[in-house]
Short mmCIF file of C-alpha atoms in Angstrom, two decimals:
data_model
loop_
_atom_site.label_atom_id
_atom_site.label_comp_id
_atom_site.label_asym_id
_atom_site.label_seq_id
_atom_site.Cartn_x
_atom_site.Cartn_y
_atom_site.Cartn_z
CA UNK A 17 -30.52 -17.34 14.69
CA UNK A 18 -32.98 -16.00 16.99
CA UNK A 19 -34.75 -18.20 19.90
CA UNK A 20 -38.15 -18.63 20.40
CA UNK A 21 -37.67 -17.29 23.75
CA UNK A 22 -36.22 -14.21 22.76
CA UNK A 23 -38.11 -11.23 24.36
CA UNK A 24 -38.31 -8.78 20.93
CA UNK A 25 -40.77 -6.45 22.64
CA UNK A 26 -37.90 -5.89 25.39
CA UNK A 27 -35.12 -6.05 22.93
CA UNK A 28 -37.02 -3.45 20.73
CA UNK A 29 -37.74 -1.40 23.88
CA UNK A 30 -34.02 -1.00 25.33
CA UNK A 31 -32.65 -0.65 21.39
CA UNK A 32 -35.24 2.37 20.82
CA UNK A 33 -34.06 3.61 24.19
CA UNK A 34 -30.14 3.38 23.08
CA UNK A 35 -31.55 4.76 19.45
CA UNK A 36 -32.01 8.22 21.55
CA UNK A 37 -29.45 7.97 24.06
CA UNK A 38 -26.88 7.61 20.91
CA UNK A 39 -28.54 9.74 19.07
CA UNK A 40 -27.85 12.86 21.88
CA UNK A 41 -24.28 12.69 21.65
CA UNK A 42 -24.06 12.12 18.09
CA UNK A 43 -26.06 15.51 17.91
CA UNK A 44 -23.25 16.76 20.00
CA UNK A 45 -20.65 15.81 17.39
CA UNK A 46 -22.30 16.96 14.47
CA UNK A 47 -22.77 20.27 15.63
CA UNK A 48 -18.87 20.66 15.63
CA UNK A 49 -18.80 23.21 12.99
CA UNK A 50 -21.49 25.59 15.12
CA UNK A 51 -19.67 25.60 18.39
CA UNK A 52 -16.15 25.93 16.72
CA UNK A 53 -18.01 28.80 14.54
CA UNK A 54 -19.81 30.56 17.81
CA UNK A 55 -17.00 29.91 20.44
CA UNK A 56 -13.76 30.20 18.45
CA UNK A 57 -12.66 26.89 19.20
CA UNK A 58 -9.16 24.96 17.98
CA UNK A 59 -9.33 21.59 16.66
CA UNK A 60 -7.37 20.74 19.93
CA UNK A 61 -10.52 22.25 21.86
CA UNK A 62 -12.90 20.16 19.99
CA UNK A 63 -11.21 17.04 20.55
CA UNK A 64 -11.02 18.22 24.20
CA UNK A 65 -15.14 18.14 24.27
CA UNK A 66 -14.95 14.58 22.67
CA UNK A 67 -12.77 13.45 25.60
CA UNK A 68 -14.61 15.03 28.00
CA UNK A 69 -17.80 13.24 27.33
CA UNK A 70 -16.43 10.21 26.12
CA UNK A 71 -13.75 9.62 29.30
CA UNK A 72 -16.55 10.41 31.45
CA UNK A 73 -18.10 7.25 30.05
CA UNK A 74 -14.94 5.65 30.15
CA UNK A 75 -14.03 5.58 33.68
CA UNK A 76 -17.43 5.01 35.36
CA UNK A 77 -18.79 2.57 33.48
CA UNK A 78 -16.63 -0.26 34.44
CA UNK A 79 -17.16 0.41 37.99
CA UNK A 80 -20.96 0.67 37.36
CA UNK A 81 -20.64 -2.77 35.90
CA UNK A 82 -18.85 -4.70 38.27
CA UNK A 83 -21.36 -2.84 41.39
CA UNK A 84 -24.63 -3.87 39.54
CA UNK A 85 -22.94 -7.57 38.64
CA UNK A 86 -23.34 -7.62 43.24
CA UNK A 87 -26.27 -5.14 43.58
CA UNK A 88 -28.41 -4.82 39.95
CA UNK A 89 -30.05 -1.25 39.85
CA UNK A 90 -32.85 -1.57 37.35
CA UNK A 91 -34.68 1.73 38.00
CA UNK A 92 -30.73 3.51 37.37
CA UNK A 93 -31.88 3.30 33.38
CA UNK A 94 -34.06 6.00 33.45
CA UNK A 95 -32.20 7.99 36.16
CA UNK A 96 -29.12 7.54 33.31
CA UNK A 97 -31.69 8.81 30.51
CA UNK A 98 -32.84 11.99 32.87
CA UNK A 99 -29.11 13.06 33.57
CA UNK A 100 -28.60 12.69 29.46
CA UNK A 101 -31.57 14.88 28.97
CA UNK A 102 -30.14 18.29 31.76
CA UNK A 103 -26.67 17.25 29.81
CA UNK A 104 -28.16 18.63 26.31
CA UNK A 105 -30.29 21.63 28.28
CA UNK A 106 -27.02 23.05 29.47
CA UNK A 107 -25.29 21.99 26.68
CA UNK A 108 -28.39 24.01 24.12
CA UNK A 109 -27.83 27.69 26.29
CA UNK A 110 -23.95 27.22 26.78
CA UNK A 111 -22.55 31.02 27.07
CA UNK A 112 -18.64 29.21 27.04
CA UNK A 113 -16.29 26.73 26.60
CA UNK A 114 -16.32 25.30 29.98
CA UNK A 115 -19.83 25.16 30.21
CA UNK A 116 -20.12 23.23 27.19
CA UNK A 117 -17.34 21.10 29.18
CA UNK A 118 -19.84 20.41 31.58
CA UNK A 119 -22.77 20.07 29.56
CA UNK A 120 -20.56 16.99 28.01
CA UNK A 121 -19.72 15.31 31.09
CA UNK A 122 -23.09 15.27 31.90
CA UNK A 123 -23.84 13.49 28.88
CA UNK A 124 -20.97 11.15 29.51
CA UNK A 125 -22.12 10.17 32.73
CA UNK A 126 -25.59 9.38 31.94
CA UNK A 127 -23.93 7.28 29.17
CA UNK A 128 -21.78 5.49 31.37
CA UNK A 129 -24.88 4.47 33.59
CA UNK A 130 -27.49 3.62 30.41
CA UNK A 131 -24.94 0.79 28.78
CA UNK A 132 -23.91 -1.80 31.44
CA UNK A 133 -27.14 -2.27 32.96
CA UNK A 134 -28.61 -2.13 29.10
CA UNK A 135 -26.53 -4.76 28.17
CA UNK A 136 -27.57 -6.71 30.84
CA UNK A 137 -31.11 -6.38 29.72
CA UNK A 138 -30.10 -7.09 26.25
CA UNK A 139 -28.69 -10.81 27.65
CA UNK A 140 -31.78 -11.20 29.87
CA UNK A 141 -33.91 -11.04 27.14
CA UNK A 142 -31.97 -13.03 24.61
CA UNK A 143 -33.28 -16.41 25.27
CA UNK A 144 -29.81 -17.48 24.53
CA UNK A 145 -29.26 -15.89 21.31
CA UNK A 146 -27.16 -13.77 22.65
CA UNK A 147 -25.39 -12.71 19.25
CA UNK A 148 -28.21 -11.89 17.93
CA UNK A 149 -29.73 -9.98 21.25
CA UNK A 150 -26.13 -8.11 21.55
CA UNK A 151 -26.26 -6.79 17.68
CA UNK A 152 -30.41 -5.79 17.96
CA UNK A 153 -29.46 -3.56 21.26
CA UNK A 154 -26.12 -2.01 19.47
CA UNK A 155 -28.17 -1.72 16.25
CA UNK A 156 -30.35 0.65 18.24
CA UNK A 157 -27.41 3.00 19.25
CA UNK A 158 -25.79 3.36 16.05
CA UNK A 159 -29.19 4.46 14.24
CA UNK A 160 -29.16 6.96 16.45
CA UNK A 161 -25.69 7.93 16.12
CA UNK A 162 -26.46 8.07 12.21
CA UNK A 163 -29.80 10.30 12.52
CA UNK A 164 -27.84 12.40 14.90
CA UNK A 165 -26.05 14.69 11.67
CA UNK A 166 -28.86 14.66 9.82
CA UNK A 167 -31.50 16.04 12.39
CA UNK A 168 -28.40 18.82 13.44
CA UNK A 169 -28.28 19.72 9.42
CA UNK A 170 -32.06 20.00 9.00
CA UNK A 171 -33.28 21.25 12.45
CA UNK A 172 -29.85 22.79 14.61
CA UNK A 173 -27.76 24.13 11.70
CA UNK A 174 -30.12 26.68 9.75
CA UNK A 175 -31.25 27.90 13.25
CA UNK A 176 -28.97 27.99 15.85
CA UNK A 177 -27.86 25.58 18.55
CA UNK A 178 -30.37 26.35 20.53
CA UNK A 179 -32.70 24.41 18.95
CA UNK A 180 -30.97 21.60 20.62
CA UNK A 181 -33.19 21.59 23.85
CA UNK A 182 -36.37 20.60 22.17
CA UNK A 183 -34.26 17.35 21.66
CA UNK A 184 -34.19 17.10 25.64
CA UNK A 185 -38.34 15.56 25.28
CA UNK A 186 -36.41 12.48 23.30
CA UNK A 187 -34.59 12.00 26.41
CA UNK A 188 -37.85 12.48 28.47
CA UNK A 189 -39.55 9.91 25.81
CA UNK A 190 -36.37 7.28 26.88
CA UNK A 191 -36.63 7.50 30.14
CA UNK A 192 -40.43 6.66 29.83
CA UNK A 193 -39.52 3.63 27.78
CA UNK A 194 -36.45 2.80 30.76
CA UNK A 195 -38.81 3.25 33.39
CA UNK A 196 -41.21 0.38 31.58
CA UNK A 197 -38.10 -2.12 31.02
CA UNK A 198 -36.54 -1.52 34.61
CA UNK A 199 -40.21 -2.94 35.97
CA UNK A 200 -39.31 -6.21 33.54
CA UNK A 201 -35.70 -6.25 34.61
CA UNK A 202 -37.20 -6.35 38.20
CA UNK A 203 -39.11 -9.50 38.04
CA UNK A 204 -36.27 -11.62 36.07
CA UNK A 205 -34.20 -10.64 38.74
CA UNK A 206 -36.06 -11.66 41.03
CA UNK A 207 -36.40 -14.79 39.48
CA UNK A 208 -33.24 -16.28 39.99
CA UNK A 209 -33.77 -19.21 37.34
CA UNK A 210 -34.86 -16.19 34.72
CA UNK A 211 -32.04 -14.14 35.53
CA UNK A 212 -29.40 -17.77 35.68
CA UNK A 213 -26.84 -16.50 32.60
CA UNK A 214 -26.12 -20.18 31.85
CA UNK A 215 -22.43 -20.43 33.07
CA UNK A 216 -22.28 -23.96 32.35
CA UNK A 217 -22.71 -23.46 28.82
CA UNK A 218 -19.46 -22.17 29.19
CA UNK A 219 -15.71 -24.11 28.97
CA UNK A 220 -13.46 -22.76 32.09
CA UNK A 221 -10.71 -21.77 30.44
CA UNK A 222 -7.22 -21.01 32.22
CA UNK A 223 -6.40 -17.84 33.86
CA UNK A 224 -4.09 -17.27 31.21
CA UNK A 225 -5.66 -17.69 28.21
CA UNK A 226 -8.76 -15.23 29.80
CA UNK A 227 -6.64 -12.65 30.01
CA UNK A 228 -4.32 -12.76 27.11
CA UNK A 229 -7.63 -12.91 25.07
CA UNK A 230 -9.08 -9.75 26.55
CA UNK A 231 -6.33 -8.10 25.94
CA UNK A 232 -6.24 -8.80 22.59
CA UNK A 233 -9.88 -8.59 22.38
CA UNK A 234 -9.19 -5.14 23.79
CA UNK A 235 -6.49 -3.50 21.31
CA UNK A 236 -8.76 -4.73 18.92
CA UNK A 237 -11.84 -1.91 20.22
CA UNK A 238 -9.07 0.26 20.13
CA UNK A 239 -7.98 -0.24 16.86
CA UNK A 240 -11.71 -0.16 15.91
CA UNK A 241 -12.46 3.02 18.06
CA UNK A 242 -9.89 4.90 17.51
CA UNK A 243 -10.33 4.76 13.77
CA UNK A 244 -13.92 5.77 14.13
CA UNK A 245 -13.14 8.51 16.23
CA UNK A 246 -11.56 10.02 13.35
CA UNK A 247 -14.12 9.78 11.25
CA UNK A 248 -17.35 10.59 13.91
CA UNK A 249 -15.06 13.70 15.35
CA UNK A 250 -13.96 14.86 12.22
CA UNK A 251 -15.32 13.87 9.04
CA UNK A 252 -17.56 16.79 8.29
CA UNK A 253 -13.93 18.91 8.74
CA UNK A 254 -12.15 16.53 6.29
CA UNK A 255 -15.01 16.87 3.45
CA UNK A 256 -15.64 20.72 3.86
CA UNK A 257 -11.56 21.28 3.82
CA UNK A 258 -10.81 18.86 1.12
CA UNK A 259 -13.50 18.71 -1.21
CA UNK A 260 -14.94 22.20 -0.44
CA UNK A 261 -18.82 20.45 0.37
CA UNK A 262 -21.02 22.87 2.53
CA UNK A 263 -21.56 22.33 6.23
CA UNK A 264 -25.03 20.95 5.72
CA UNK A 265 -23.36 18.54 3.16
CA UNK A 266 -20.63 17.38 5.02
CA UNK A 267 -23.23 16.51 8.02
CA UNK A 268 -25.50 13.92 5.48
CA UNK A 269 -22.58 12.55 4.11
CA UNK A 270 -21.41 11.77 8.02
CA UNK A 271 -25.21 10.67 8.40
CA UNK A 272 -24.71 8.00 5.49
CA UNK A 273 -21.38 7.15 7.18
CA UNK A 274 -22.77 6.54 10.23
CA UNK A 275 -26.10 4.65 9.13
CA UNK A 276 -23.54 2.29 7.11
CA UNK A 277 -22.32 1.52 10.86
CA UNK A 278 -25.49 0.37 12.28
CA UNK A 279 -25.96 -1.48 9.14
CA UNK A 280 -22.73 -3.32 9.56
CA UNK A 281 -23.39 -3.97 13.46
CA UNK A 282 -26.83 -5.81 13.19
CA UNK A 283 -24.58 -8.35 10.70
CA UNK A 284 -22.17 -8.86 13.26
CA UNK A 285 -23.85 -10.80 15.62
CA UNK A 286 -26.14 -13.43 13.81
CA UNK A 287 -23.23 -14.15 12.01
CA UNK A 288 -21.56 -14.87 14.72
CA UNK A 289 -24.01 -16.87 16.64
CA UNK A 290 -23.50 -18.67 13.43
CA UNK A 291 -19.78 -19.54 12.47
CA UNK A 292 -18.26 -18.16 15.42
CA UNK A 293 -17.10 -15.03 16.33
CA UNK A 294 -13.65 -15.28 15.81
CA UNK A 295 -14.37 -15.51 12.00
CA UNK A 296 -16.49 -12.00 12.28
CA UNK A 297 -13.96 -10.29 14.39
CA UNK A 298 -11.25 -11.28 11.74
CA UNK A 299 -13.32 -10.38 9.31
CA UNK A 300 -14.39 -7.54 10.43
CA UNK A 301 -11.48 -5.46 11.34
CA UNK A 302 -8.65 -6.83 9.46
CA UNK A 303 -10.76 -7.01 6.28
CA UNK A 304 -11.78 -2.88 6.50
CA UNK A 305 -7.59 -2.62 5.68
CA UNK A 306 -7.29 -2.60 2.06
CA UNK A 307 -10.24 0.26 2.42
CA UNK A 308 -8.96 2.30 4.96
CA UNK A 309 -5.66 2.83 3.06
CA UNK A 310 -7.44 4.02 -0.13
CA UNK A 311 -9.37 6.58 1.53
CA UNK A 312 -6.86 9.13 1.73
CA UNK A 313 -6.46 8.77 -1.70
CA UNK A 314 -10.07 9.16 -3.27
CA UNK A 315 -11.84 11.32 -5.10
CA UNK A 316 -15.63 12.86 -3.11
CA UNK A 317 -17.45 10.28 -5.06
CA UNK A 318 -14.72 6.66 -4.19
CA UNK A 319 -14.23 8.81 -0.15
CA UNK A 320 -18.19 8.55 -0.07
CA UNK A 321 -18.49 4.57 -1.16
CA UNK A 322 -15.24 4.32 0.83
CA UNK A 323 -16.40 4.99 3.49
CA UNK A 324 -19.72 2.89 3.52
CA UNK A 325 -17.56 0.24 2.84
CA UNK A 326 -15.43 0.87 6.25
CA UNK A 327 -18.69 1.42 7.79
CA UNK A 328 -20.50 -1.76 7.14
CA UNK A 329 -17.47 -3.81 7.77
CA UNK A 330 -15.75 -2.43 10.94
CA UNK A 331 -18.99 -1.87 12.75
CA UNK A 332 -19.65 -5.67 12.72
CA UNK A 333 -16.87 -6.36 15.10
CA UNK A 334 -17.91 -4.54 18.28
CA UNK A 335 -21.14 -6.99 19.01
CA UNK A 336 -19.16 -10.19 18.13
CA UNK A 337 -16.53 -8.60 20.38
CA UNK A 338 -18.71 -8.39 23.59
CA UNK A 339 -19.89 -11.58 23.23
CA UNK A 340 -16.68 -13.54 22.62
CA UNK A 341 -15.81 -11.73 26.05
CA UNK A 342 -18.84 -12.80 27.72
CA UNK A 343 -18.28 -16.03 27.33
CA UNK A 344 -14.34 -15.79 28.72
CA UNK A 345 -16.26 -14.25 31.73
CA UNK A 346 -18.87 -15.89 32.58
CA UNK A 347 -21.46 -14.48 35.05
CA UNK A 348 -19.73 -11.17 35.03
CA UNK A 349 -22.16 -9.39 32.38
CA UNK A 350 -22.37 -5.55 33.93
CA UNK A 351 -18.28 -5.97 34.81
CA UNK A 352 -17.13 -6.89 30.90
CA UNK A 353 -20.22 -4.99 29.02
CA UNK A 354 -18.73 -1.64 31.43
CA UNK A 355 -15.37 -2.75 30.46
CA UNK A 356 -15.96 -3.19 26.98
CA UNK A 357 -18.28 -0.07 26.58
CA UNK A 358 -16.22 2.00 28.52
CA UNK A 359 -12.74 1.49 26.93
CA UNK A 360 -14.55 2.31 23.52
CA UNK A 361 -15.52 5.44 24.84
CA UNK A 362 -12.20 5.85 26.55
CA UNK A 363 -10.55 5.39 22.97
CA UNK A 364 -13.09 7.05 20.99
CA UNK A 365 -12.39 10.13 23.73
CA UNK A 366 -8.36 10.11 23.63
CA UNK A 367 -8.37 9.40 20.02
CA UNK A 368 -10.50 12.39 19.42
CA UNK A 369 -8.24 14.64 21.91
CA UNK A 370 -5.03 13.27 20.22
CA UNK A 371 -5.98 13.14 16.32
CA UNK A 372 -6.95 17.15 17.50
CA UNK A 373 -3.58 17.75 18.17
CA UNK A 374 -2.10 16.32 15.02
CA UNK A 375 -4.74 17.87 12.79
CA UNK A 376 -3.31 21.82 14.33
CA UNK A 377 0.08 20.89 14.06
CA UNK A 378 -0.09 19.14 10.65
CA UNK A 379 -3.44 18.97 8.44
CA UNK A 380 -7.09 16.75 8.73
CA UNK A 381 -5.50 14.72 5.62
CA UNK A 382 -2.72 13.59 7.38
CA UNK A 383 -4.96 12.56 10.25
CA UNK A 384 -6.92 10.17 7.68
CA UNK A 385 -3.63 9.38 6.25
CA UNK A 386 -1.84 7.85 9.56
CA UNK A 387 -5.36 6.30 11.40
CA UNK A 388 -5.68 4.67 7.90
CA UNK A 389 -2.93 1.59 9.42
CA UNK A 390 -4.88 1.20 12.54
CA UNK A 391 -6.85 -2.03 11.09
CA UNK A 392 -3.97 -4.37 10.70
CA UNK A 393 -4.07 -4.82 14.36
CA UNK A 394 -6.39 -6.84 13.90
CA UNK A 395 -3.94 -9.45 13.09
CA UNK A 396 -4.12 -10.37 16.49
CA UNK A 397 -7.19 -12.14 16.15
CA UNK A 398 -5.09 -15.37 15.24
CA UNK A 399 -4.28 -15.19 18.77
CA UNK A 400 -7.62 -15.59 20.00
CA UNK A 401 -9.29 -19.06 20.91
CA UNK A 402 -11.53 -20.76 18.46
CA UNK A 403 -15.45 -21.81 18.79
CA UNK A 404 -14.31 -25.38 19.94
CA UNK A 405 -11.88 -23.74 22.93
CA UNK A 406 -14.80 -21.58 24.50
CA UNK A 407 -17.61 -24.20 24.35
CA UNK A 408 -17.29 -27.33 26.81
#
């Protein structure tokens, strides 16, 4: 259900600008197989880049959102997008290890800074479809994240890695596009009845129930990340050792993955503007189950439409997600958006440095085999309050 004062030229503008920032790090995954190839690296070493760039994320972007929920930054967007863009430089003439170390954090950081204050903009410009706002900005990201393995396969992988700093002008090209929506995220904020998020809208509900719900809400993006992390971090391993595909291969199956994902995550939210999100979020990751514990199991051809399946479904949970904890907190945007972002990232990170460790000491299978449980947490969303609970 979209308003009719939704702003879809901004919404379009900060989605296209999260469409390159996602895009950038999926890049850096997908080119797993070069560095590991040109650098020697362990699977331990490439689930230590993941964490890098991914905790990086983690940690500041909850502060960033609760200092911009006091003292909004709009012109910070582009400043994120520029950092992004030195991130992938470095990262393209890396002689070592530890500069590719950096070259990550750099990335994570100018992540960390893009998504609160994004999110924000995503509300601002909802017109109070805010389901639908939240799923057209994530949409944006995971397109990117799914173009990211095929532009390594057909641009970085038959040359060199080097080839990834002509992909530093699509971070020049965002920050153009920021620099646009930070003059628009100006003038609503300084029109306080633009920039009013509607609190009243909201049912107060008791200290209590806030916080049990977050927390569930919370062990449900882990459940959620950390599954994904074992697929984004290591797929293209899993396929090449298993089935024997070629690198380039195993990268456009990961693309297919991944654009199953942002197919699934522009569902989630409508749908949940809808009939709730409680119904999407149960839906979403408890329902991926039955599929997750198959895909050990399957042939190329069922791990392929397995793993569409996974995508479309589990992806539809983070939008719905953000929203449902938006509305236990209201007026506090940047703080649960940095949150919410950040302890993906955080999980997403640690799950890649951790399923690293498992896959030297035992094998990639039995990494798909034991992250293949995580979904039943999602029993939890019983727990949760309903549509009536949240609304006054």
């Amino acid at each position: 259900m979209i308003s009719k004062k939704t702003n879809l030229t901004i919404l379009t503008s900060i989605s296209g600008s999260h469409l390159l920032n996602d895009m950038m790090q999926s890049i850096l995954v997908a080119i797993y197989p070069i560095l590991q190839s040109d650098f020697s690296l362990t699977f331990s070493q490439i689930g230590l880049i993941t964490f890098t760039y991914q905790c990086t994320a983690s940690f500041l972007q909850p502060l960033i959102g609760i200092y911009t929920d006091k003292n909004p930054k709009p012109f910070s967007l582009p400043i994120g997008m520029l950092l992004t863009m030195f991130g992938f430089i470095v990262l393209a003439f890396a002689t070592n290890f530890h500069i590719i170390l950096l070259a990550a954090s750099m990335i994570g950081i100018g992540s960390a800074i893009f998504h609160p204050e994004s999110s924000r903009v995503a509300r601002l410009a909802s017109g109070g479809s805010y389901g639908f706002a939240q799923s057209f900005f994530q949409v944006g990201g995971n397109l990117g994240t799914s173009l990211g393995p095929l532009l390594a396969a057909l641009i970085i992988t038959p040359y060199g890695k080097q080839n990834m700093g002509y992909f530093s002008l699509c971070a020049l090209l965002g920050a153009f596009i920021l620099f646009r929506v930070s003059k628009w995220y100006t003038a609503q904020y300084k029109n306080k009845k633009s920039n009013n998020d509607q609190v009243s809208e909201t049912k107060k509900l008791s200290r209590k129930v806030v916080v049990i719900s977050l927390v569930i809400l919370l062990a449900l993006v882990f459940s959620k990340a950390f599954y994904l992390s074992s697929i984004t971090s290591y797929y293209t391993f899993y396929l090449m050792h298993k089935f024997s595909v070629t690198e380039q291969d195993s990268q456009i199956y990961l693309f297919i993955f991944l654009f199953s994902v942002a197919a699934g995550t522009f569902m989630g939210g409508p749908i949940g503007d809808r009939i709730g999100r409680k119904y999407v979020i149960w839906i979403s990751i408890l329902g991926v189950a039955p599929f997750t514990l198959l895909l050990p199991y399957a042939n190329l051809s069922w791990t392929i439409a397995l793993s569409i399946l996974i995508g479309l479904i589990l992806s539809s949970a983070f939008s719905a997600i953000l929203v449902f904890a938006q509305e236990l907190v209201p007026g506090k945007v940047g703080t649960v958006s940095g949150l919410f972002f950040g302890f993906s990232f955080g999980m997403g990170g640690l799950g890649a440095a951790i399923l690293g460790k498992v896959a030297d000491k035992t094998s990639i299978e039995y990494v798909y085999t034991l992250c293949s449980y995580l979904p039943l947490i999602g029993l939890l969303t019983v727990f949760l309050p309903g549509k009536k609970a949240l609304k006054g």
